[in-house]
Amino acid sequence: MNSTLLLIPALGIIGLIAMAIKSAWVTKQDAGDAKMQELAGYIANGAMAFLKAEWRVLAYFAVIAAILLGWSGSLVEDSHPIIAVSFLLGAVLSAFAGYIGMKIATKANVRTTQAARTSLAHALKVSFTGGSVMGIGVAGLAVLGLGGLFIIFFNYFVPEGAAITGLEMKKAIEVLAGFSLGAESIALFARVGGGIYTKAADVGADLVGKVEAGIPEDDVRNPATIADNVGDNVGDVAGMGADLFGSYVATILATMVLGQEIDASSDKFGGLSPILLPMLIAGLGLIFSIVGTWFVRIKHETDSVQKALNIGNWSSIIMTAIASYFAVKHLLPETLVHRGVEFTSTDVFIAIIIGLIVGTLMSIITEYYTAMGKRPVLSIIKQSGTGHATNIIGGLSVGMESTVLPIFVLAGGIIGSYEFAGLYGVAIAAAGMMATTAMQLAIDAFGPIADNAGGIAEMSQLPEEVRHRTDNLDAVGNTTAATGKGFAIASAALTSLALFAAFVGISGISSIDIYKAPVLAGLFVGGMIPFIFSSLAIAAVGRAAMDMVNEVRRQFREIPGIMEYKAKPEYEKCVAISTKASIREMIAPGAIALIVPILVGFTFGPEVLGGLLAGVTVSGVLMGMFQSNAGGAWDNAKKSFEKGVEINGQTYYKKSEPHKASVTGDTVGDPFKDTSGPSMNILIKLTSIVALIIAPHISHKDHTAAKAEPVKPKMEVISDASVTIK
C-alpha cells in the first residue's frame, strides 16, 4: 500500500521533470532579430503586469476565504481547520499553473515566428513543445499536489486500523476538498479576468484596425495589437492553465469522495483501492501524454498539422486505456458495492473506457462544428455574402445546433457508465476522460502560441511565407481550442454529477424531489445563473472594448505619422485599459458562483441546494457548448477568407464586403468563445464544490424544503378495541 501511495506523487514529479526538459529546449531556440525580440518583450511585460495585478486582488480573496474556511472547519466533526491550508495550497498551485503556461508561451511565440522562417515542421515543433510544457506542468502539479496532500491527510486523520468508510477518512477527504475549492476559485477569476482582457483588446483592435482603417490583423500601426497579443497569453494560456488544473483536481476528488463510501476491505490496500484508482489513472495518463507528444510531428510543408496532433492525442488515449486495465485489476477487488449497486472491477474498467470514448466523441463533434472546410463553417461563410446580419444569424444557428449531438453523447455516457458501475462508474468515467489532460492541454495551448507568432511576424513585416505558415498553425489552433473547450464542458457534466452524488451523501438527504415547490424554485434559479453569469462577462467585454475603440481612434486621430510608420503608437495605454477593466469586472461573475450556493444552502437547506445544482449543471453545459462552438465557427469562417472563399460562384478575399461581415461575426463570437463560454465548466464545478464544502454544516437542520410536505397523522392499532394517533 505504501509503495502505491508514493507512486502517485512520484508520477507527478516525473511530469514536472519532463516539463523542465521541454522548457529548456524551447528557451534554447533562436528568438529572431532585435525587432522581433523587442515586440515579444512588450507582450511578455504586458502579460506579467496583468498577472501581478490579478494576483494582488486574488491574494486578498484567498486569505479571507481561508480564514472563513478554517473557522467553519472547527464547527463540525466532518471537517477540520486545516482545510484552510488545503484551500490556500490549491489556490497557489492553480495560479502557478497559469504562470507556467504564460511564461513559456511568451518565450515560445517569438521562437515559433523565427522557426517559421525555415519550415512549417520546425514551427510546429517549437509551438507544440511550448504548449506541452503547460499541459505537462499543469497535470504534474495536480498529480503531485493531490497525491502528496492525500498522503499527509491520510496519515494525520486516519489512525491505523480505522475503517476507510468511517468518519476519519470522510474528514480527510472533506479537508482535501478544500484543495479543489482553492484551485477552482482561482481558475474562475483567472479565466473570466483573462477572457475580459483578451477580448476587449481583440474587439477594439479588429473594429478600428481591420474594419475602419483597413489595415491587416496584428499590424504594428494598430495601438491595440500588443494588448491583443498579451490577451492571448493571459486569457487563452494563463487562464486556461488555471482552468484545466482546477477541472483535473475536481474530477479526481469527486471520484475519491464516492470511492470512500465503498467497502473494499478485501483488496490488498487496506480498503483504499477505490480512492487510489482515480489518482493512479491520472498519473498514468500524465506519463502516456508525455509519450504521446513524441508522435506530434510533420516532415513536409503540405503535411496536415491537424493530423499530426490527432495522432499524438489518439496514441496517448489508447495507451492510457490499456494501462487503466492493469491498474484496475491490480488495485480493485473482484466485486464492489456502492449505494446498493453491485459491480465488478471489469465493470469499472468499462466505465473508464466509456469516459475516454465520450471525451473523444466530444472532440470530434466539436471539431466538425468549428473546423474550416466543414458544413457548419461553410454555411456561415455563405451567409456572409448577404451581409453582417445573416452572418450573425448563421453563427447563432450553428452554435445552437452544435449542442444536440454532444448532449446525446453525454447522456449515453452517463447512462452507460452508471449501468456498469453505478455512480462510482460515472465518476471514474470522468476521471478516465480527464486522464490525458496533459495532451489535451498541450494541443490547446499551442494555438495561442501560434497566434502570437503570427502577430509578431505581421508586426515585424516578415516575408509572406512566414505569415502563411503561422496562419496554418493558427487556423488549426482555433479548432483545437474549440475542441478543448468541448472536452472541458463534457468533463464538467460528468464531474458535476459525481460531486452532486457526493453532496447528497454528505448532506444526509436521500433524493431531490422537484415536486416540492422550494426545490423546483431552486432548479429554476440554478438554470438562470449561467445566463446572468454570461451577461456580466459579455457586458464587461463590451464596456472595456468601447474604451479600447475610443483609445485607438484617438491615437489614429491625434498622433500624426502612425499610418506612415513614422510614429510609434502608445501601446502601453491600450494594455492599461484591458488590465484595469479585467481586474475590475471579474469580481461580480466570480462572486455569483461562490455566494449563491452558500446563501441557498444555509437559507433553504440541502434539498433546495440540490435543485439549484441541477439547474446550474444542465443550463451551464448547454450554454458552454453553444457559446464556445458558435464563437469557434465564426472565427474560422473569418479566417477562411485569407485563402479565398467561393460564394455563389464568385471568389472573395480579405477586405471584401463578405469578409467584413465575417469580421463582425468573429467580433461577436470572441466573448462567446473566450470569456463566458469556457467559464461555464468552472462555474458548474465550483458551485458543486462549494455545496460539498458546506454540506456538513447544513446536513442536520430542519429545512424549509422538508417542511414543504406536511406530515400526515399516523395511526397505530394497540388493541382490538382502541387506536391511538401519533
XYZ file of C-alpha atoms in Angstrom:
726
model
C 0.000 0.000 0.000
C 2.750 2.457 0.903
C 4.570 1.958 -2.403
C 1.356 2.537 -4.383
C 0.600 5.675 -2.374
C 4.078 7.055 -3.000
C 3.918 6.149 -6.704
C 1.222 8.783 -7.319
C 3.203 11.907 -6.312
C 6.286 10.278 -7.899
C 4.465 10.247 -11.260
C 3.724 13.953 -10.752
C 7.420 14.638 -10.131
C 8.327 12.759 -13.334
C 5.891 15.025 -15.176
C 7.498 18.165 -13.755
C 10.962 16.910 -14.754
C 9.700 16.328 -18.324
C 8.206 19.832 -18.265
C 11.551 21.337 -17.236
C 13.394 19.493 -20.026
C 10.947 20.688 -22.679
C 11.013 24.226 -21.304
C 14.814 24.294 -21.504
C 14.672 23.102 -25.141
C 12.240 25.880 -26.112
C 14.378 28.512 -24.378
C 17.456 27.411 -26.365
C 15.751 28.053 -29.728
C 16.600 31.124 -31.813
C 14.493 34.145 -30.751
C 14.987 36.056 -34.017
C 16.256 39.559 -34.712
C 16.226 42.589 -32.426
C 12.874 43.911 -33.678
C 11.156 40.559 -33.104
C 12.620 40.339 -29.611
C 11.526 43.911 -28.828
C 7.923 43.136 -29.800
C 7.991 39.856 -27.857
C 9.293 41.813 -24.862
C 6.297 44.168 -24.995
C 3.974 41.147 -24.970
C 5.811 39.385 -22.114
C 5.948 42.536 -19.976
C 2.262 43.276 -20.549
C 1.302 39.715 -19.630
C 3.346 39.780 -16.439
C 1.941 43.194 -15.456
C -1.584 41.805 -15.747
C -0.748 38.667 -13.791
C 0.774 40.676 -10.925
C -2.261 42.974 -10.784
C -4.609 39.980 -10.771
C -2.622 38.166 -8.101
C -2.753 41.194 -5.787
C -6.565 41.128 -5.840
C -6.826 37.338 -5.591
C -4.404 37.257 -2.643
C -6.894 39.243 -0.520
C -9.711 36.905 -1.554
C -7.657 33.776 -0.834
C -6.617 34.904 2.653
C -10.144 35.965 3.687
C -11.672 32.774 2.269
C -9.045 30.637 4.028
C -9.794 32.294 7.394
C -13.528 31.666 6.975
C -12.918 28.053 5.920
C -10.626 27.452 8.881
C -13.239 28.843 11.252
C -16.052 26.811 9.694
C -13.901 23.681 9.800
C -13.882 23.896 13.585
C -17.678 23.860 13.832
C -18.471 20.328 12.589
C -16.911 16.925 13.151
C -16.808 16.141 9.405
C -14.240 18.898 8.752
C -11.160 20.467 10.372
C -9.495 23.934 10.470
C -6.598 22.577 8.387
C -8.952 22.844 5.394
C -7.723 26.461 5.220
C -4.193 25.257 4.425
C -5.558 22.860 1.826
C -7.512 25.722 0.204
C -4.502 28.029 0.076
C -2.291 25.354 -1.449
C -4.882 24.680 -4.154
C -5.143 28.400 -4.884
C -1.372 28.868 -5.075
C -0.817 25.861 -7.343
C -3.681 26.929 -9.612
C -2.148 30.393 -10.001
C 1.287 28.823 -10.508
C -0.105 26.535 -13.220
C -1.292 29.612 -15.112
C 2.067 31.314 -14.591
C 3.956 28.322 -16.025
C 1.859 28.416 -19.165
C 2.158 32.159 -19.636
C 5.908 32.198 -19.058
C 6.643 29.531 -21.651
C 4.104 30.939 -24.126
C 5.795 34.356 -24.100
C 9.082 32.607 -24.861
C 7.735 30.181 -27.458
C 5.798 32.754 -29.513
C 8.780 34.645 -30.951
C 10.772 31.418 -31.328
C 7.885 29.939 -33.334
C 7.973 33.017 -35.580
C 11.689 32.529 -36.162
C 11.185 28.797 -36.757
C 8.509 29.603 -39.363
C 11.185 31.397 -41.382
C 12.715 27.979 -42.056
C 9.863 25.449 -42.220
C 6.361 24.581 -41.072
C 7.694 21.433 -39.403
C 10.082 23.368 -37.168
C 7.420 25.964 -36.342
C 5.034 23.199 -35.265
C 7.722 21.581 -33.132
C 8.518 24.801 -31.270
C 4.878 25.872 -30.748
C 3.652 22.420 -29.719
C 6.605 21.864 -27.378
C 5.753 25.201 -25.764
C 2.140 24.056 -25.384
C 3.212 20.706 -23.956
C 5.222 22.490 -21.245
C 1.975 23.923 -19.919
C -0.001 20.704 -20.397
C 2.537 18.514 -18.631
C 3.206 21.140 -15.956
C -0.478 21.541 -15.070
C -1.069 17.784 -14.867
C 2.182 17.235 -12.973
C 1.305 19.870 -10.360
C -2.190 18.404 -9.947
C -0.996 14.812 -9.501
C 1.810 15.840 -7.147
C -0.338 18.230 -5.113
C -3.358 15.959 -4.772
C -1.345 12.783 -4.216
C 1.022 14.407 -1.733
C -1.758 16.073 0.271
C -3.751 12.848 0.398
C -0.795 11.009 1.924
C -0.396 13.751 4.556
C -4.094 13.899 5.455
C -4.455 10.114 5.433
C -1.639 9.726 7.933
C -2.845 12.675 10.028
C -6.562 11.919 10.278
C -6.903 8.146 9.832
C -5.491 6.035 12.692
C -4.151 2.583 11.942
C -6.952 0.040 11.750
C -9.714 2.608 11.193
C -12.321 1.720 8.570
C -11.878 3.500 5.238
C -15.648 4.059 5.166
C -15.560 5.670 8.612
C -15.680 9.260 9.827
C -11.885 9.667 9.915
C -11.421 9.054 6.185
C -14.506 11.120 5.386
C -12.916 14.002 7.287
C -9.599 13.558 5.435
C -11.299 13.795 2.042
C -13.538 16.684 3.129
C -10.385 18.609 4.082
C -8.823 17.594 0.756
C -11.874 19.125 -0.968
C -10.522 22.488 0.177
C -7.635 21.970 -2.265
C -10.126 21.649 -5.113
C -12.106 24.671 -3.917
C -8.953 26.785 -3.920
C -7.976 25.597 -7.394
C -11.427 26.180 -8.922
C -11.887 29.584 -7.250
C -8.658 30.954 -8.689
C -9.418 29.288 -12.022
C -12.755 31.078 -12.310
C -11.297 34.523 -11.632
C -8.305 33.820 -13.906
C -10.491 32.574 -16.751
C -13.031 35.402 -16.520
C -10.415 38.106 -15.937
C -8.166 36.822 -18.703
C -11.129 36.425 -21.043
C -12.276 40.008 -20.487
C -8.721 41.240 -21.083
C -8.118 39.369 -24.311
C -11.493 40.033 -25.894
C -11.607 43.725 -25.008
C -8.281 44.134 -26.803
C -9.252 41.853 -29.698
C -12.593 43.558 -30.351
C -11.041 47.026 -30.154
C -8.178 46.077 -32.454
C -10.466 44.430 -35.021
C -13.197 47.075 -35.189
C -10.878 50.053 -35.611
C -7.863 48.417 -37.256
C -9.343 45.938 -39.709
C -12.835 47.315 -40.339
C -12.343 51.091 -40.093
C -8.673 51.630 -41.008
C -8.433 48.649 -43.386
C -5.036 47.532 -42.064
C -4.107 43.857 -41.554
C -4.651 41.988 -38.318
C -1.708 42.447 -35.914
C -0.400 45.427 -37.890
C 2.305 47.248 -35.914
C 0.466 50.536 -36.557
C -2.557 49.394 -34.538
C -2.213 50.694 -30.941
C -4.237 47.734 -29.590
C -2.217 44.996 -31.271
C 0.192 44.497 -28.340
C -2.735 44.325 -25.895
C -4.394 41.815 -28.248
C -1.322 39.585 -28.236
C -0.918 39.971 -24.474
C -4.534 38.839 -24.190
C -3.781 35.572 -25.961
C -1.412 34.773 -23.106
C -3.387 35.952 -20.087
C -6.704 34.536 -21.309
C -6.073 31.553 -23.570
C -2.906 30.408 -21.784
C -2.713 31.543 -18.130
C -6.493 31.433 -17.660
C -6.760 28.118 -19.439
C -3.922 26.607 -17.391
C -5.651 27.510 -14.116
C -8.964 26.305 -15.590
C -7.738 22.824 -16.544
C -5.788 22.490 -13.288
C -8.991 23.071 -11.338
C -11.005 20.758 -13.594
C -8.435 17.990 -13.306
C -8.376 18.189 -9.498
C -12.180 18.394 -9.157
C -12.690 15.295 -11.301
C -10.234 13.195 -9.298
C -11.612 14.476 -5.996
C -15.237 13.680 -6.918
C -14.274 10.060 -7.613
C -12.332 9.845 -4.353
C -15.342 11.104 -2.359
C -17.566 8.377 -3.805
C -14.781 5.784 -3.522
C -14.601 6.444 0.225
C -18.154 5.091 0.559
C -17.190 1.674 -0.898
C -16.228 -1.130 1.452
C -13.218 -2.611 -0.369
C -11.595 -4.193 2.681
C -10.952 -7.378 0.698
C -8.361 -5.632 -1.506
C -4.591 -5.593 -0.900
C -4.516 -1.916 0.077
C -6.481 -1.744 3.313
C -9.698 -0.782 1.510
C -8.111 2.257 -0.163
C -8.254 0.959 -3.749
C -11.423 2.851 -4.913
C -9.856 6.075 -3.584
C -6.409 5.448 -5.067
C -7.663 4.405 -8.522
C -8.575 7.884 -9.910
C -5.239 9.324 -8.728
C -3.285 6.449 -10.248
C -5.132 6.733 -13.577
C -4.369 10.476 -13.611
C -0.672 9.729 -13.027
C -0.584 7.096 -15.770
C -2.415 9.428 -18.146
C 0.241 12.070 -17.462
C 3.058 9.661 -18.378
C 1.358 8.469 -21.569
C 0.554 12.040 -22.555
C 4.284 12.750 -22.403
C 4.870 9.740 -24.658
C 2.104 10.949 -26.988
C 3.879 14.283 -27.537
C 6.677 12.388 -29.287
C 4.288 11.466 -32.133
C 3.292 15.052 -32.984
C 5.499 15.821 -35.965
C 5.368 16.567 -39.688
C 8.035 16.450 -42.399
C 6.743 18.471 -45.351
C 5.066 21.820 -45.911
C 1.952 20.090 -47.263
C 1.530 17.710 -44.297
C -1.576 18.136 -42.156
C -0.910 19.766 -38.790
C -4.313 18.620 -37.527
C -3.498 15.006 -38.425
C -0.201 15.180 -36.530
C -1.987 16.469 -33.425
C -4.668 13.790 -33.748
C -2.029 11.036 -33.902
C -0.450 12.294 -30.678
C -3.840 12.558 -28.998
C -5.033 9.101 -30.089
C -1.793 7.428 -29.069
C -1.989 8.867 -25.533
C -5.656 7.837 -25.206
C -5.026 4.263 -26.379
C -2.002 3.772 -24.136
C -3.893 5.181 -21.140
C -6.820 2.850 -21.828
C -4.533 -0.200 -21.903
C -2.716 0.858 -18.733
C -6.031 1.506 -16.964
C -6.997 -2.146 -17.355
C -3.917 -3.308 -15.455
C -4.348 -0.553 -12.848
C -7.966 -1.582 -12.202
C -7.127 -5.267 -11.979
C -4.135 -4.570 -9.724
C -5.981 -2.297 -7.293
C -9.637 -3.271 -7.047
C -11.139 -6.434 -5.572
C -13.231 -8.528 -7.962
C -16.587 -7.333 -6.578
C -17.631 -3.978 -5.104
C -20.880 -2.414 -3.889
C -21.741 1.287 -3.868
C -25.107 2.573 -2.627
C -26.763 -0.766 -3.299
C -25.289 -1.228 -6.786
C -23.010 -4.246 -7.161
C -20.342 -4.283 -9.867
C -17.013 -5.890 -10.740
C -13.559 -4.498 -11.413
C -14.130 -5.227 -15.113
C -17.252 -3.045 -14.989
C -15.139 -0.208 -13.585
C -12.664 -0.586 -16.459
C -15.529 -0.460 -18.977
C -16.752 2.764 -17.324
C -13.268 4.248 -17.803
C -13.362 3.281 -21.483
C -16.791 4.905 -21.790
C -15.304 8.114 -20.370
C -12.458 8.045 -22.884
C -14.929 7.420 -25.727
C -17.173 10.283 -24.584
C -14.202 12.653 -24.465
C -13.045 11.561 -27.917
C -16.505 11.893 -29.461
C -16.944 15.340 -27.922
C -13.677 16.460 -29.519
C -14.659 15.013 -32.914
C -18.098 16.646 -32.864
C -16.689 19.998 -31.763
C -14.053 19.836 -34.482
C -16.781 19.220 -37.064
C -18.748 22.279 -35.976
C -15.768 24.647 -35.797
C -13.194 23.467 -38.397
C -12.618 25.187 -41.735
C -13.992 23.367 -44.754
C -16.798 21.628 -42.836
C -20.506 22.208 -43.448
C -21.238 24.453 -40.403
C -18.422 26.933 -41.096
C -19.173 26.895 -44.830
C -22.804 27.783 -44.069
C -21.661 30.860 -42.116
C -19.348 31.851 -44.983
C -22.228 31.579 -47.442
C -24.452 33.740 -45.262
C -21.686 36.346 -45.030
C -22.353 37.016 -48.716
C -25.614 38.775 -47.871
C -24.328 40.919 -45.039
C -23.496 41.247 -41.374
C -26.947 40.317 -40.037
C -27.156 36.999 -41.883
C -23.638 36.113 -40.738
C -24.750 36.619 -37.110
C -27.898 34.566 -37.693
C -25.841 31.760 -39.248
C -23.374 31.654 -36.355
C -26.110 31.582 -33.718
C -27.834 28.763 -35.584
C -24.625 26.701 -35.774
C -23.943 27.222 -32.077
C -27.417 26.074 -31.081
C -27.348 23.069 -33.392
C -23.935 22.056 -32.039
C -25.441 21.199 -28.641
C -27.576 18.305 -29.943
C -25.049 15.542 -30.651
C -22.817 16.290 -27.631
C -25.821 16.086 -25.284
C -26.794 12.700 -26.719
C -23.181 11.545 -26.267
C -23.121 12.816 -22.685
C -26.466 11.232 -21.890
C -25.302 7.924 -23.341
C -22.053 8.139 -21.389
C -23.858 8.836 -18.113
C -26.354 6.001 -18.595
C -23.703 3.552 -19.816
C -21.196 4.204 -17.038
C -23.971 4.085 -14.415
C -25.285 0.780 -15.754
C -21.849 -0.777 -15.366
C -20.648 0.667 -12.045
C -23.303 2.958 -10.567
C -22.432 6.500 -9.520
C -18.829 5.439 -8.946
C -18.804 4.415 -12.618
C -19.943 7.890 -13.691
C -17.195 9.481 -11.602
C -14.458 7.121 -12.810
C -15.620 7.725 -16.406
C -14.965 11.430 -15.873
C -11.573 10.595 -14.370
C -10.785 8.445 -17.411
C -11.797 11.260 -19.730
C -9.542 13.726 -17.891
C -6.614 11.288 -17.637
C -4.990 12.661 -20.804
C -5.433 16.296 -19.768
C -1.711 16.916 -20.303
C -2.061 16.057 -24.003
C -5.401 17.864 -24.397
C -3.943 21.000 -22.849
C -0.754 20.782 -24.922
C -2.861 20.676 -28.102
C -4.991 23.537 -26.794
C -2.106 25.763 -25.666
C -0.162 25.519 -28.910
C -2.911 27.560 -30.624
C -2.376 30.848 -28.738
C 1.379 30.447 -29.181
C 0.899 30.118 -32.948
C -1.491 33.094 -32.904
C 1.133 35.228 -31.130
C 3.770 34.006 -33.578
C 1.652 35.228 -36.483
C 1.191 38.579 -34.754
C 4.934 39.015 -34.300
C 5.515 38.047 -37.944
C 2.996 40.667 -39.093
C 4.349 43.397 -36.808
C 7.938 42.586 -37.848
C 6.902 42.731 -41.528
C 8.449 39.355 -42.273
C 8.022 37.698 -45.705
C 4.552 36.464 -46.675
C 5.612 32.817 -46.497
C 6.317 33.181 -42.767
C 2.831 34.537 -42.080
C 1.383 31.786 -44.278
C 2.986 29.133 -42.047
C 1.876 30.775 -38.802
C -1.652 31.206 -40.208
C -1.696 27.487 -40.974
C -0.845 26.718 -37.361
C -3.249 29.368 -36.057
C -6.211 28.028 -38.048
C -5.646 24.559 -36.614
C -5.176 26.164 -33.199
C -8.624 27.754 -33.399
C -10.150 24.336 -33.960
C -8.125 22.637 -31.207
C -9.067 25.442 -28.809
C -12.732 24.809 -29.548
C -12.353 21.037 -29.135
C -10.524 21.589 -25.858
C -13.435 23.651 -24.571
C -15.897 20.957 -25.663
C -13.782 18.385 -23.860
C -13.746 20.531 -20.699
C -17.532 21.009 -20.756
C -18.076 17.238 -21.131
C -15.817 16.546 -18.167
C -17.668 19.211 -16.167
C -21.004 17.479 -16.771
C -19.759 14.076 -15.599
C -17.746 15.519 -12.716
C -20.661 17.629 -11.500
C -22.894 14.564 -11.412
C -20.286 12.813 -9.262
C -19.927 15.871 -6.996
C -23.715 16.072 -6.849
C -23.885 12.444 -5.691
C -21.177 13.119 -3.096
C -23.090 16.179 -1.848
C -26.269 14.122 -1.461
C -24.383 11.544 0.596
C -22.657 14.040 2.920
C -25.713 16.270 3.391
C -27.785 13.295 4.526
C -30.646 13.580 2.023
C -31.852 10.575 0.063
C -33.249 12.308 -3.030
C -34.097 15.621 -4.705
C -37.877 15.839 -5.082
C -38.775 18.508 -7.667
C -42.453 18.038 -6.774
C -41.701 20.234 -3.755
C -42.157 23.900 -4.612
C -38.914 25.189 -2.970
C -36.859 22.533 -4.783
C -38.460 23.397 -8.131
C -37.777 27.067 -7.429
C -34.122 26.189 -6.745
C -33.991 24.348 -10.079
C -35.200 27.439 -11.938
C -32.829 29.773 -10.097
C -29.945 27.413 -10.875
C -30.888 27.389 -14.558
C -30.767 31.183 -14.577
C -27.282 31.535 -13.069
C -25.277 30.687 -16.256
C -27.298 33.339 -18.104
C -26.633 36.163 -15.652
C -23.018 34.994 -15.370
C -22.645 35.164 -19.175
C -24.412 38.521 -19.258
C -21.983 40.035 -16.765
C -18.940 38.612 -18.579
C -20.065 39.682 -22.072
C -21.178 43.129 -20.870
C -17.761 43.566 -19.250
C -16.089 42.813 -22.584
C -18.411 45.299 -24.290
C -17.603 48.111 -21.851
C -13.864 47.503 -21.998
C -13.991 47.184 -25.795
C -15.691 50.581 -26.091
C -12.886 52.144 -24.073
C -10.376 50.383 -26.322
C -12.088 51.531 -29.529
C -12.133 55.142 -28.327
C -8.445 54.979 -27.384
C -7.379 53.507 -30.734
C -9.424 56.081 -32.622
C -7.867 58.848 -30.503
C -4.348 57.709 -31.309
C -5.060 57.450 -35.031
C -6.542 60.950 -34.880
C -4.076 62.739 -32.598
C -0.705 61.082 -33.283
C 0.436 62.076 -36.780
C 2.529 59.645 -38.765
C 1.207 56.346 -37.350
C -0.214 55.172 -40.675
C 3.051 56.101 -42.462
C 5.196 54.155 -39.916
C 6.766 57.481 -38.820
C 5.394 57.424 -35.260
C 5.079 54.617 -32.744
C 1.620 54.045 -31.198
C 1.188 54.257 -27.427
C 0.772 50.535 -26.862
C 1.004 50.801 -23.081
C -2.230 52.828 -22.823
C -4.204 50.059 -24.521
C -2.563 47.460 -22.276
C -3.580 49.521 -19.223
C -7.212 49.739 -20.393
C -7.529 45.956 -20.698
C -5.717 45.320 -17.404
C -7.859 47.702 -15.334
C -11.109 46.569 -16.940
C -10.440 42.854 -16.456
C -9.441 43.217 -12.787
C -12.475 45.398 -12.067
C -15.026 43.333 -13.970
C -14.036 39.807 -12.910
C -15.329 40.236 -9.344
C -19.105 40.100 -9.922
C -19.257 36.886 -12.026
C -16.904 35.115 -9.622
C -18.918 36.196 -6.595
C -22.086 34.648 -8.039
C -20.554 31.172 -8.184
C -19.264 31.396 -4.616
C -22.048 33.214 -2.781
C -25.296 31.890 -4.305
C -24.877 28.217 -3.233
C -23.921 29.356 0.294
C -26.996 31.592 0.596
C -29.356 28.954 -0.783
C -27.836 26.136 1.277
C -27.985 27.914 4.636
C -31.374 29.539 3.952
C -33.358 26.690 2.395
C -31.350 23.557 3.161
C -29.630 20.791 1.190
C -32.567 19.633 -0.930
C -33.227 23.068 -2.415
C -29.481 23.497 -2.915
C -29.535 20.189 -4.790
C -32.194 21.610 -7.107
C -30.010 24.673 -7.674
C -27.022 22.469 -8.586
C -29.106 20.501 -11.089
C -30.266 23.710 -12.764
C -26.745 25.188 -12.947
C -25.338 21.972 -14.418
C -27.895 21.479 -17.212
C -28.096 25.143 -18.187
C -24.333 25.668 -17.891
C -23.427 22.684 -20.076
C -25.742 23.872 -22.856
C -24.598 27.486 -22.609
C -20.948 26.458 -22.628
C -21.313 24.305 -25.738
C -23.427 26.858 -27.589
C -21.151 29.819 -26.929
C -17.814 28.047 -27.460
C -18.863 26.387 -30.712
C -20.590 29.449 -32.157
C -17.510 31.577 -31.417
C -15.132 28.983 -32.877
C -17.200 28.648 -36.059
C -17.394 32.437 -36.514
C -13.620 32.707 -36.058
C -12.757 30.087 -38.672
C -15.347 31.480 -41.084
C -13.430 34.770 -40.930
C -10.061 33.042 -41.348
C -11.324 31.179 -44.426
C -11.293 34.456 -46.380
C -7.496 34.637 -46.087
C -7.166 31.882 -48.711
C -10.275 32.943 -50.599
C -13.805 31.526 -50.453
C -16.405 30.916 -53.116
C -19.893 32.329 -52.587
C -22.464 31.788 -55.356
C -19.750 31.207 -57.959
C -17.656 34.251 -57.048
C -14.399 34.187 -55.047
C -13.955 36.656 -52.184
C -10.815 37.535 -50.204
C -9.855 39.757 -47.284
C -11.223 43.341 -47.336
C -14.238 42.272 -49.410
C -17.753 43.014 -48.123
C -18.430 39.370 -47.126
C -15.103 39.382 -45.258
C -16.161 42.500 -43.331
C -19.374 40.708 -42.380
C -17.314 37.742 -41.150
C -15.167 40.091 -39.044
C -18.346 41.337 -37.354
C -19.405 37.753 -36.637
C -15.969 36.921 -35.239
C -16.115 40.033 -33.053
C -19.480 38.962 -31.608
C -18.158 35.417 -31.126
C -14.981 36.496 -29.349
C -16.503 36.931 -25.865
C -18.635 33.841 -26.503
C -15.704 31.509 -27.110
C -13.017 33.063 -24.923
C -14.791 34.674 -21.966
C -18.213 33.365 -20.944
C -18.293 30.043 -22.851
C -15.171 28.416 -21.377
C -16.032 29.787 -17.932
C -19.163 27.638 -17.819
C -17.317 24.448 -16.921
C -15.649 26.169 -13.947
C -18.968 27.706 -12.858
C -20.629 24.271 -12.892
C -17.932 22.571 -10.850
C -17.272 25.439 -8.468
C -20.916 25.641 -7.364
C -20.883 21.871 -6.750
C -17.636 22.027 -4.760
C -18.925 24.915 -2.624
C -22.027 22.817 -1.931
C -19.814 19.859 -0.987
C -17.783 22.011 1.416
C -20.854 23.379 3.218
C -22.722 20.039 3.201
C -21.600 19.049 6.747
C -22.870 22.401 8.062
C -26.389 22.089 6.640
C -26.945 18.352 6.875
C -28.783 18.137 10.224
C -31.055 21.172 10.112
C -34.827 21.383 9.868
C -35.243 22.960 6.454
C -37.951 24.703 4.520
C -37.881 22.043 1.833
C -38.501 19.363 4.394
C -41.466 21.328 5.683
C -42.968 21.753 2.236
C -44.830 18.481 2.514
C -46.997 18.240 5.669
C -46.633 15.197 7.870
C -49.751 13.007 7.789
C -51.114 11.595 11.060
C -50.057 8.015 11.580
C -52.439 5.555 13.260
C -51.206 2.577 15.189
C -53.511 -0.218 16.400
C -52.914 -1.003 20.081
C -55.708 -3.491 20.725
C -58.838 -4.718 19.098
C -60.887 -2.115 20.938
C -58.821 1.099 20.613
C -56.419 3.106 18.452
C -54.082 5.952 19.194
C -52.920 8.721 16.840
C -49.254 9.722 16.692
